[in-house]
PDB file of C-alpha atoms in Angstrom:
ATOM      1  CA  UNK A   1       0.056   0.054   0.052  1.00 40.00           C
ATOM      2  CA  UNK A   2       2.842   2.491   0.687  1.00 41.00           C
ATOM      3  CA  UNK A   3       4.296   1.567  -2.605  1.00 46.00           C
ATOM      4  CA  UNK A   4       1.021   2.441  -4.411  1.00 48.00           C
ATOM      5  CA  UNK A   5       0.601   5.705  -2.606  1.00 49.00           C
ATOM      6  CA  UNK A   6       4.121   6.767  -3.704  1.00 50.00           C
ATOM      7  CA  UNK A   7       3.375   5.967  -7.342  1.00 51.00           C
ATOM      8  CA  UNK A   8       0.123   8.218  -7.127  1.00 46.00           C
ATOM      9  CA  UNK A   9       2.081  11.051  -5.723  1.00 52.00           C
ATOM     10  CA  UNK A  10       4.791  10.890  -8.442  1.00 56.00           C
ATOM     11  CA  UNK A  11       2.033  10.763 -11.091  1.00 59.00           C
ATOM     12  CA  UNK A  12       0.289  13.859  -9.651  1.00 64.00           C
ATOM     13  CA  UNK A  13       3.753  15.656  -9.418  1.00 61.00           C
ATOM     14  CA  UNK A  14       4.317  14.902 -13.041  1.00 64.00           C
ATOM     15  CA  UNK A  15       0.923  16.340 -13.998  1.00 69.00           C
ATOM     16  CA  UNK A  16       1.622  19.618 -12.134  1.00 61.00           C
ATOM     17  CA  UNK A  17       4.986  19.899 -13.863  1.00 67.00           C
ATOM     18  CA  UNK A  18       3.295  19.391 -17.281  1.00 67.00           C
ATOM     19  CA  UNK A  19       0.546  21.935 -16.425  1.00 63.00           C
ATOM     20  CA  UNK A  20       3.093  24.558 -15.446  1.00 68.00           C
ATOM     21  CA  UNK A  21       5.131  23.922 -18.606  1.00 69.00           C
ATOM     22  CA  UNK A  22       1.932  24.378 -20.746  1.00 63.00           C
ATOM     23  CA  UNK A  23       1.234  27.677 -18.878  1.00 68.00           C
ATOM     24  CA  UNK A  24       4.743  28.935 -19.322  1.00 62.00           C
ATOM     25  CA  UNK A  25       4.545  28.226 -23.107  1.00 68.00           C
ATOM     26  CA  UNK A  26       1.269  29.906 -23.246  1.00 65.00           C
ATOM     27  CA  UNK A  27       2.627  33.030 -21.276  1.00 61.00           C
ATOM     28  CA  UNK A  28       5.656  33.087 -23.880  1.00 67.00           C
ATOM     29  CA  UNK A  29       3.384  33.035 -26.770  1.00 61.00           C
ATOM     30  CA  UNK A  30       1.126  35.706 -25.404  1.00 56.00           C
ATOM     31  CA  UNK A  31       4.129  37.914 -24.532  1.00 61.00           C
ATOM     32  CA  UNK A  32       5.736  37.450 -27.858  1.00 58.00           C
ATOM     33  CA  UNK A  33       2.409  38.365 -29.639  1.00 56.00           C
ATOM     34  CA  UNK A  34       2.102  41.523 -27.516  1.00 56.00           C
ATOM     35  CA  UNK A  35       5.786  42.581 -28.081  1.00 56.00           C
ATOM     36  CA  UNK A  36       5.325  42.014 -32.002  1.00 54.00           C
ATOM     37  CA  UNK A  37       2.231  44.213 -31.941  1.00 59.00           C
ATOM     38  CA  UNK A  38       4.198  47.008 -30.036  1.00 59.00           C
ATOM     39  CA  UNK A  39       7.120  46.849 -32.446  1.00 47.00           C
ATOM     40  CA  UNK A  40       4.886  46.900 -35.399  1.00 54.00           C
ATOM     41  CA  UNK A  41       2.887  49.788 -34.179  1.00 51.00           C
ATOM     42  CA  UNK A  42       6.041  51.787 -33.546  1.00 47.00           C
ATOM     43  CA  UNK A  43       7.357  51.043 -36.831  1.00 45.00           C
ATOM     44  CA  UNK A  44       4.222  52.175 -38.686  1.00 46.00           C
ATOM     45  CA  UNK A  45       4.467  55.536 -36.860  1.00 46.00           C
ATOM     46  CA  UNK A  46       7.984  56.312 -38.150  1.00 42.00           C
ATOM     47  CA  UNK A  47       8.259  58.246 -41.483  1.00 44.00           C
ATOM     48  CA  UNK A  48       9.364  56.416 -44.547  1.00 47.00           C
ATOM     49  CA  UNK A  49      13.179  56.738 -44.647  1.00 39.00           C
ATOM     50  CA  UNK A  50      13.436  56.500 -48.328  1.00 42.00           C
ATOM     51  CA  UNK A  51      10.748  59.243 -48.908  1.00 47.00           C
ATOM     52  CA  UNK A  52      12.357  61.466 -46.185  1.00 42.00           C
ATOM     53  CA  UNK A  53      15.770  61.264 -47.790  1.00 40.00           C
ATOM     54  CA  UNK A  54      14.397  61.952 -51.245  1.00 44.00           C
ATOM     55  CA  UNK A  55      12.452  65.054 -49.824  1.00 43.00           C
ATOM     56  CA  UNK A  56      15.594  66.302 -48.145  1.00 37.00           C
ATOM     57  CA  UNK A  57      17.632  65.832 -51.322  1.00 42.00           C
ATOM     58  CA  UNK A  58      15.094  67.747 -53.273  1.00 40.00           C
ATOM     59  CA  UNK A  59      15.014  70.680 -50.797  1.00 40.00           C
ATOM     60  CA  UNK A  60      18.795  70.864 -50.787  1.00 34.00           C
ATOM     61  CA  UNK A  61      19.040  70.688 -54.519  1.00 34.00           C
ATOM     62  CA  UNK A  62      16.398  73.462 -54.649  1.00 35.00           C
ATOM     63  CA  UNK A  63      18.071  75.845 -52.162  1.00 35.00           C
ATOM     64  CA  UNK A  64      21.478  75.534 -53.511  1.00 35.00           C
ATOM     65  CA  UNK A  65      22.510  77.043 -56.831  1.00 39.00           C
ATOM     66  CA  UNK A  66      24.017  74.897 -59.327  1.00 38.00           C
ATOM     67  CA  UNK A  67      27.787  75.062 -59.681  1.00 36.00           C
ATOM     68  CA  UNK A  68      29.355  76.391 -63.007  1.00 38.00           C
ATOM     69  CA  UNK A  69      26.046  77.634 -64.192  1.00 38.00           C
ATOM     70  CA  UNK A  70      26.687  80.307 -66.889  1.00 42.00           C
ATOM     71  CA  UNK A  71      25.311  83.791 -66.352  1.00 49.00           C
ATOM     72  CA  UNK A  72      22.304  84.447 -68.696  1.00 56.00           C
ATOM     73  CA  UNK A  73      23.063  86.756 -71.513  1.00 68.00           C
ATOM     74  CA  UNK A  74      22.000  90.462 -70.946  1.00 74.00           C
ATOM     75  CA  UNK A  75      20.808  92.280 -74.069  1.00 76.00           C
ATOM     76  CA  UNK A  76      20.208  95.963 -74.093  1.00 73.00           C
ATOM     77  CA  UNK A  77      17.452  97.861 -75.690  1.00 81.00           C
ATOM     78  CA  UNK A  78      18.485  99.741 -78.833  1.00 91.00           C
ATOM     79  CA  UNK A  79      20.595 102.819 -78.070  1.00 96.00           C
ATOM     80  CA  UNK A  80      20.862 105.727 -80.388  1.00 97.00           C
ATOM     81  CA  UNK A  81      24.271 107.154 -80.915  1.00 98.00           C
ATOM     82  CA  UNK A  82      24.362 110.812 -82.117  1.00 97.00           C
ATOM     83  CA  UNK A  83      26.687 112.112 -84.664  1.00 97.00           C
ATOM     84  CA  UNK A  84      29.547 113.497 -82.377  1.00 98.00           C
ATOM     85  CA  UNK A  85      30.252 111.270 -79.457  1.00 99.00           C
ATOM     86  CA  UNK A  86      33.871 111.958 -79.001  1.00 99.00           C
ATOM     87  CA  UNK A  87      35.461 108.488 -77.913  1.00 99.00           C
ATOM     88  CA  UNK A  88      38.552 110.518 -76.611  1.00 99.00           C
ATOM     89  CA  UNK A  89      36.158 112.144 -74.144  1.00 99.00           C
ATOM     90  CA  UNK A  90      35.422 108.577 -72.483  1.00 99.00           C
ATOM     91  CA  UNK A  91      35.781 109.011 -68.738  1.00 99.00           C
ATOM     92  CA  UNK A  92      37.066 112.560 -69.008  1.00 99.00           C
ATOM     93  CA  UNK A  93      35.150 114.165 -66.208  1.00 98.00           C
ATOM     94  CA  UNK A  94      37.883 116.693 -65.871  1.00 98.00           C
ATOM     95  CA  UNK A  95      37.216 118.206 -69.362  1.00 98.00           C
ATOM     96  CA  UNK A  96      34.261 120.468 -70.066  1.00 98.00           C
ATOM     97  CA  UNK A  97      32.867 120.628 -73.519  1.00 98.00           C
ATOM     98  CA  UNK A  98      32.868 124.283 -74.501  1.00 97.00           C
ATOM     99  CA  UNK A  99      29.934 125.863 -76.515  1.00 96.00           C
ATOM    100  CA  UNK A 100      30.311 125.968 -80.275  1.00 96.00           C
ATOM    101  CA  UNK A 101      30.957 129.572 -80.369  1.00 93.00           C
ATOM    102  CA  UNK A 102      33.620 129.620 -77.715  1.00 93.00           C
ATOM    103  CA  UNK A 103      37.223 129.079 -78.658  1.00 91.00           C
ATOM    104  CA  UNK A 104      39.235 126.419 -76.766  1.00 95.00           C
ATOM    105  CA  UNK A 105      42.912 125.510 -76.460  1.00 96.00           C
ATOM    106  CA  UNK A 106      42.098 121.790 -76.117  1.00 98.00           C
ATOM    107  CA  UNK A 107      42.926 119.969 -79.496  1.00 98.00           C
ATOM    108  CA  UNK A 108      39.667 117.973 -79.461  1.00 98.00           C
ATOM    109  CA  UNK A 109      37.751 121.387 -80.010  1.00 98.00           C
ATOM    110  CA  UNK A 110      40.262 123.075 -82.313  1.00 96.00           C
ATOM    111  CA  UNK A 111      38.373 122.124 -85.536  1.00 96.00           C
ATOM    112  CA  UNK A 112      34.789 122.766 -85.672  1.00 95.00           C
ATOM    113  CA  UNK A 113      33.697 123.055 -89.253  1.00 89.00           C
ATOM    114  CA  UNK A 114      30.086 124.018 -90.084  1.00 82.00           C
ATOM    115  CA  UNK A 115      29.049 123.872 -86.491  1.00 86.00           C
ATOM    116  CA  UNK A 116      26.137 121.558 -87.104  1.00 89.00           C
ATOM    117  CA  UNK A 117      26.294 119.572 -83.864  1.00 96.00           C
ATOM    118  CA  UNK A 118      27.731 119.893 -80.429  1.00 97.00           C
ATOM    119  CA  UNK A 119      30.428 117.381 -79.367  1.00 98.00           C
ATOM    120  CA  UNK A 120      29.200 115.064 -76.697  1.00 99.00           C
ATOM    121  CA  UNK A 121      30.554 112.505 -74.169  1.00 99.00           C
ATOM    122  CA  UNK A 122      30.368 109.017 -75.427  1.00 99.00           C
ATOM    123  CA  UNK A 123      27.771 106.668 -73.762  1.00 99.00           C
ATOM    124  CA  UNK A 124      29.359 104.434 -71.061  1.00 99.00           C
ATOM    125  CA  UNK A 125      28.467 101.317 -69.202  1.00 98.00           C
ATOM    126  CA  UNK A 126      29.505  99.855 -65.910  1.00 98.00           C
ATOM    127  CA  UNK A 127      30.854  96.391 -66.678  1.00 99.00           C
ATOM    128  CA  UNK A 128      32.807  93.481 -65.022  1.00 98.00           C
ATOM    129  CA  UNK A 129      36.358  92.485 -65.934  1.00 99.00           C
ATOM    130  CA  UNK A 130      36.464  89.574 -68.291  1.00 98.00           C
ATOM    131  CA  UNK A 131      32.987  90.166 -69.590  1.00 99.00           C
ATOM    132  CA  UNK A 132      32.248  89.335 -73.235  1.00 99.00           C
ATOM    133  CA  UNK A 133      30.281  91.602 -75.446  1.00 99.00           C
ATOM    134  CA  UNK A 134      28.700  91.483 -78.855  1.00 99.00           C
ATOM    135  CA  UNK A 135      27.160  94.275 -80.763  1.00 99.00           C
ATOM    136  CA  UNK A 136      24.259  94.674 -83.393  1.00 98.00           C
ATOM    137  CA  UNK A 137      24.634  97.985 -85.147  1.00 99.00           C
ATOM    138  CA  UNK A 138      22.823  99.847 -87.923  1.00 98.00           C
ATOM    139  CA  UNK A 139      22.541 103.245 -89.345  1.00 98.00           C
ATOM    140  CA  UNK A 140      24.640 105.899 -91.280  1.00 98.00           C
ATOM    141  CA  UNK A 141      26.654 109.032 -90.291  1.00 98.00           C
ATOM    142  CA  UNK A 142      28.007 111.654 -92.776  1.00 98.00           C
ATOM    143  CA  UNK A 143      31.285 113.171 -91.471  1.00 97.00           C
ATOM    144  CA  UNK A 144      31.279 115.848 -94.183  1.00 95.00           C
ATOM    145  CA  UNK A 145      28.136 117.943 -93.517  1.00 93.00           C
ATOM    146  CA  UNK A 146      26.159 115.990 -96.047  1.00 94.00           C
ATOM    147  CA  UNK A 147      23.071 113.929 -95.892  1.00 96.00           C
ATOM    148  CA  UNK A 148      22.968 111.101 -93.533  1.00 96.00           C
ATOM    149  CA  UNK A 149      21.768 108.643 -96.138  1.00 96.00           C
ATOM    150  CA  UNK A 150      25.020 109.461 -98.048  1.00 96.00           C
ATOM    151  CA  UNK A 151      27.151 108.745 -95.024  1.00 97.00           C
ATOM    152  CA  UNK A 152      29.228 105.842 -93.904  1.00 98.00           C
ATOM    153  CA  UNK A 153      27.715 102.588 -92.384  1.00 98.00           C
ATOM    154  CA  UNK A 154      28.784 101.333 -88.945  1.00 99.00           C
ATOM    155  CA  UNK A 155      31.804  99.463 -90.607  1.00 99.00           C
ATOM    156  CA  UNK A 156      33.061 102.834 -92.060  1.00 98.00           C
ATOM    157  CA  UNK A 157      34.453 103.462 -95.564  1.00 95.00           C
ATOM    158  CA  UNK A 158      36.539 100.490 -96.416  1.00 87.00           C
ATOM    159  CA  UNK A 159      38.533 102.464 -98.969  1.00 92.00           C
ATOM    160  CA  UNK A 160      39.440 105.180 -96.614  1.00 95.00           C
ATOM    161  CA  UNK A 161      41.684 104.497 -93.605  1.00 97.00           C
ATOM    162  CA  UNK A 162      41.956 106.709 -90.635  1.00 98.00           C
ATOM    163  CA  UNK A 163      45.180 107.410 -88.734  1.00 99.00           C
ATOM    164  CA  UNK A 164      44.146 109.363 -85.599  1.00 99.00           C
ATOM    165  CA  UNK A 165      46.561 110.321 -82.831  1.00 99.00           C
ATOM    166  CA  UNK A 166      45.917 109.518 -79.042  1.00 99.00           C
ATOM    167  CA  UNK A 167      44.411 111.915 -76.606  1.00 99.00           C
ATOM    168  CA  UNK A 168      45.279 111.637 -72.899  1.00 98.00           C
ATOM    169  CA  UNK A 169      45.393 108.052 -71.767  1.00 99.00           C
ATOM    170  CA  UNK A 170      43.331 106.834 -74.732  1.00 99.00           C
ATOM    171  CA  UNK A 171      45.122 105.437 -77.784  1.00 99.00           C
ATOM    172  CA  UNK A 172      45.024 106.580 -81.345  1.00 99.00           C
ATOM    173  CA  UNK A 173      43.202 104.628 -84.075  1.00 99.00           C
ATOM    174  CA  UNK A 174      44.182 103.064 -87.246  1.00 99.00           C
ATOM    175  CA  UNK A 175      41.335 101.517 -89.296  1.00 98.00           C
ATOM    176  CA  UNK A 176      38.363 102.132 -91.485  1.00 98.00           C
ATOM    177  CA  UNK A 177      37.256 105.770 -91.341  1.00 98.00           C
ATOM    178  CA  UNK A 178      34.011 106.669 -89.833  1.00 98.00           C
ATOM    179  CA  UNK A 179      33.478 103.211 -88.096  1.00 99.00           C
ATOM    180  CA  UNK A 180      31.865 102.764 -84.760  1.00 99.00           C
ATOM    181  CA  UNK A 181      34.599 102.355 -82.147  1.00 99.00           C
ATOM    182  CA  UNK A 182      34.824 101.498 -78.411  1.00 99.00           C
ATOM    183  CA  UNK A 183      37.212 101.574 -75.481  1.00 99.00           C
ATOM    184  CA  UNK A 184      37.442  99.911 -72.133  1.00 99.00           C
ATOM    185  CA  UNK A 185      38.541 101.882 -68.964  1.00 99.00           C
ATOM    186  CA  UNK A 186      39.158 101.265 -65.335  1.00 99.00           C
ATOM    187  CA  UNK A 187      37.818 103.781 -62.796  1.00 98.00           C
ATOM    188  CA  UNK A 188      40.597 106.200 -63.301  1.00 99.00           C
ATOM    189  CA  UNK A 189      40.386 109.450 -65.406  1.00 99.00           C
ATOM    190  CA  UNK A 190      42.404 108.468 -68.563  1.00 99.00           C
ATOM    191  CA  UNK A 191      44.696 111.409 -68.557  1.00 97.00           C
ATOM    192  CA  UNK A 192      48.109 109.434 -68.292  1.00 96.00           C
ATOM    193  CA  UNK A 193      50.193 107.820 -70.957  1.00 98.00           C
ATOM    194  CA  UNK A 194      48.182 106.250 -73.826  1.00 99.00           C
ATOM    195  CA  UNK A 195      48.636 102.620 -74.897  1.00 99.00           C
ATOM    196  CA  UNK A 196      49.786 101.811 -78.482  1.00 98.00           C
ATOM    197  CA  UNK A 197      47.182 101.958 -81.023  1.00 99.00           C
ATOM    198  CA  UNK A 198      45.686  98.844 -82.557  1.00 99.00           C
ATOM    199  CA  UNK A 199      45.936  98.426 -86.260  1.00 98.00           C
ATOM    200  CA  UNK A 200      42.617  97.568 -87.922  1.00 98.00           C
ATOM    201  CA  UNK A 201      44.047  98.184 -91.608  1.00 97.00           C
ATOM    202  CA  UNK A 202      44.541  95.234 -94.076  1.00 96.00           C
ATOM    203  CA  UNK A 203      48.341  95.617 -93.228  1.00 95.00           C
ATOM    204  CA  UNK A 204      47.460  94.980 -89.586  1.00 97.00           C
ATOM    205  CA  UNK A 205      45.010  92.679 -87.858  1.00 97.00           C
ATOM    206  CA  UNK A 206      42.163  93.888 -89.975  1.00 98.00           C
ATOM    207  CA  UNK A 207      38.480  93.839 -89.124  1.00 98.00           C
ATOM    208  CA  UNK A 208      37.597  90.215 -89.755  1.00 98.00           C
ATOM    209  CA  UNK A 209      38.495  88.889 -86.351  1.00 98.00           C
ATOM    210  CA  UNK A 210      36.297  86.644 -84.268  1.00 98.00           C
ATOM    211  CA  UNK A 211      37.450  87.663 -80.828  1.00 99.00           C
ATOM    212  CA  UNK A 212      39.427  90.689 -79.483  1.00 99.00           C
ATOM    213  CA  UNK A 213      40.611  91.628 -76.087  1.00 99.00           C
ATOM    214  CA  UNK A 214      42.147  95.104 -76.209  1.00 99.00           C
ATOM    215  CA  UNK A 215      44.011  96.733 -73.287  1.00 99.00           C
ATOM    216  CA  UNK A 216      42.764  99.441 -71.060  1.00 99.00           C
ATOM    217  CA  UNK A 217      42.527 102.657 -73.031  1.00 99.00           C
ATOM    218  CA  UNK A 218      42.882 100.969 -76.452  1.00 99.00           C
ATOM    219  CA  UNK A 219      40.413 102.207 -78.975  1.00 99.00           C
ATOM    220  CA  UNK A 220      39.030  99.165 -80.833  1.00 99.00           C
ATOM    221  CA  UNK A 221      36.897  98.792 -84.132  1.00 99.00           C
ATOM    222  CA  UNK A 222      33.370  97.618 -83.492  1.00 99.00           C
ATOM    223  CA  UNK A 223      31.683  98.380 -86.838  1.00 99.00           C
ATOM    224  CA  UNK A 224      28.443  96.357 -87.457  1.00 99.00           C
ATOM    225  CA  UNK A 225      29.480  93.853 -84.886  1.00 99.00           C
ATOM    226  CA  UNK A 226      29.879  90.993 -87.380  1.00 99.00           C
ATOM    227  CA  UNK A 227      32.791  89.538 -89.487  1.00 97.00           C
ATOM    228  CA  UNK A 228      32.739  88.879 -93.187  1.00 96.00           C
ATOM    229  CA  UNK A 229      30.958  85.455 -92.636  1.00 97.00           C
ATOM    230  CA  UNK A 230      28.217  87.101 -90.613  1.00 97.00           C
ATOM    231  CA  UNK A 231      29.360  85.886 -87.343  1.00 98.00           C
ATOM    232  CA  UNK A 232      29.049  88.128 -84.239  1.00 98.00           C
ATOM    233  CA  UNK A 233      32.464  89.324 -83.159  1.00 99.00           C
ATOM    234  CA  UNK A 234      33.287  88.970 -79.333  1.00 99.00           C
ATOM    235  CA  UNK A 235      34.958  91.864 -77.398  1.00 99.00           C
ATOM    236  CA  UNK A 236      36.484  90.698 -74.050  1.00 99.00           C
ATOM    237  CA  UNK A 237      36.953  93.243 -71.240  1.00 99.00           C
ATOM    238  CA  UNK A 238      40.474  93.264 -70.062  1.00 99.00           C
ATOM    239  CA  UNK A 239      41.452  92.725 -66.341  1.00 98.00           C
ATOM    240  CA  UNK A 240      40.770  95.754 -64.218  1.00 98.00           C
ATOM    241  CA  UNK A 241      38.155  97.066 -66.769  1.00 99.00           C
ATOM    242  CA  UNK A 242      35.166  98.571 -65.123  1.00 99.00           C
ATOM    243  CA  UNK A 243      33.703 100.663 -67.906  1.00 99.00           C
ATOM    244  CA  UNK A 244      32.893 100.435 -71.553  1.00 99.00           C
ATOM    245  CA  UNK A 245      32.397 103.268 -73.935  1.00 99.00           C
ATOM    246  CA  UNK A 246      30.951 103.464 -77.372  1.00 99.00           C
ATOM    247  CA  UNK A 247      31.555 106.406 -79.808  1.00 99.00           C
ATOM    248  CA  UNK A 248      33.173 107.865 -82.840  1.00 99.00           C
ATOM    249  CA  UNK A 249      36.737 108.897 -83.753  1.00 98.00           C
ATOM    250  CA  UNK A 250      37.124 111.746 -86.361  1.00 98.00           C
ATOM    251  CA  UNK A 251      39.809 114.187 -87.534  1.00 98.00           C
ATOM    252  CA  UNK A 252      40.687 116.428 -90.415  1.00 97.00           C
ATOM    253  CA  UNK A 253      40.307 114.116 -93.304  1.00 96.00           C
ATOM    254  CA  UNK A 254      40.561 111.326 -90.781  1.00 98.00           C
ATOM    255  CA  UNK A 255      44.284 112.071 -89.985  1.00 98.00           C
ATOM    256  CA  UNK A 256      46.099 113.784 -87.196  1.00 98.00           C
ATOM    257  CA  UNK A 257      44.553 114.898 -83.903  1.00 98.00           C
ATOM    258  CA  UNK A 258      41.187 113.646 -82.865  1.00 99.00           C
ATOM    259  CA  UNK A 259      38.840 116.712 -83.776  1.00 98.00           C
ATOM    260  CA  UNK A 260      36.391 117.967 -86.374  1.00 98.00           C
ATOM    261  CA  UNK A 261      33.195 116.347 -84.957  1.00 98.00           C
ATOM    262  CA  UNK A 262      30.839 119.211 -85.494  1.00 97.00           C
ATOM    263  CA  UNK A 263      30.067 118.806 -89.161  1.00 97.00           C
ATOM    264  CA  UNK A 264      28.807 115.222 -88.715  1.00 97.00           C
ATOM    265  CA  UNK A 265      25.231 114.249 -89.376  1.00 97.00           C
ATOM    266  CA  UNK A 266      23.182 111.115 -88.869  1.00 98.00           C
ATOM    267  CA  UNK A 267      23.139 108.229 -86.187  1.00 98.00           C
ATOM    268  CA  UNK A 268      23.916 104.787 -85.388  1.00 99.00           C
ATOM    269  CA  UNK A 269      21.668 102.331 -83.534  1.00 98.00           C
ATOM    270  CA  UNK A 270      23.179  99.566 -81.498  1.00 98.00           C
ATOM    271  CA  UNK A 271      22.410  96.863 -79.147  1.00 98.00           C
ATOM    272  CA  UNK A 272      24.793  95.214 -76.630  1.00 98.00           C
ATOM    273  CA  UNK A 273      24.692  91.534 -75.481  1.00 98.00           C
ATOM    274  CA  UNK A 274      26.957  90.242 -72.725  1.00 98.00           C
ATOM    275  CA  UNK A 275      27.478  87.186 -70.661  1.00 98.00           C
ATOM    276  CA  UNK A 276      27.580  89.349 -67.561  1.00 97.00           C
ATOM    277  CA  UNK A 277      25.309  91.964 -66.177  1.00 97.00           C
ATOM    278  CA  UNK A 278      26.082  95.641 -67.082  1.00 97.00           C
ATOM    279  CA  UNK A 279      24.595  98.903 -66.393  1.00 97.00           C
ATOM    280  CA  UNK A 280      24.417 102.243 -68.392  1.00 97.00           C
ATOM    281  CA  UNK A 281      26.301 105.065 -66.661  1.00 97.00           C
ATOM    282  CA  UNK A 282      24.513 108.190 -65.956  1.00 94.00           C
TER     283      UNK A 282
END
């Protein structure tokens, strides 16, 4: 009887152990399920990392400028150039233009035939060093007191070559007579030594160039702004250049000192296009 009683106790003990194991397994399953739900709910509340990264990337690319983006071309409205804008008066705030009936010891005003028009300062533009410019030019100017329609085009008279002396810190000019010309300056008054003149005659570099970078103070040929092939000619501002002036260069029969502007008649119309911003000077 004692032996049977021990056996019953052992069986009861095993049953209790099995029940406890089942309860433990059930508890583990329930706990695992609850933990899985918490993790899943937390993950669903997080933002989509891929979408977030894409949004941030888009915001950054929108906010930051692209590197090496070329400056947009700036084109002017058409400017009208009168018959007597003296290129050698570019930047010369130290020289006053005397009335036509007033004599002057300044060589620019020593020859005033006919007295049809008053000399003027050439129009100028605030620019950046290294900027590139192209021109579109039309019109006619008569340099001999005649009708404008009988005058020279922007390229000048190809069979007549000017040889004008320098004045102050601005060079002379050798090239087609009566052509539209320009000069680059820095912020200083050009009253020092003038650079050497460029030669735009056939025995020099001519006028059929594609690209030109003159020095500060060197008068350069613009003409109609195109070479013989019809391609726009590019004019590059030299280092330290801060101003660009456009005007005419004249003389007694286009030779000697820069003068004799008052018998001119007509006008040129021009537009300027640049790869950098520029602004007309007052």
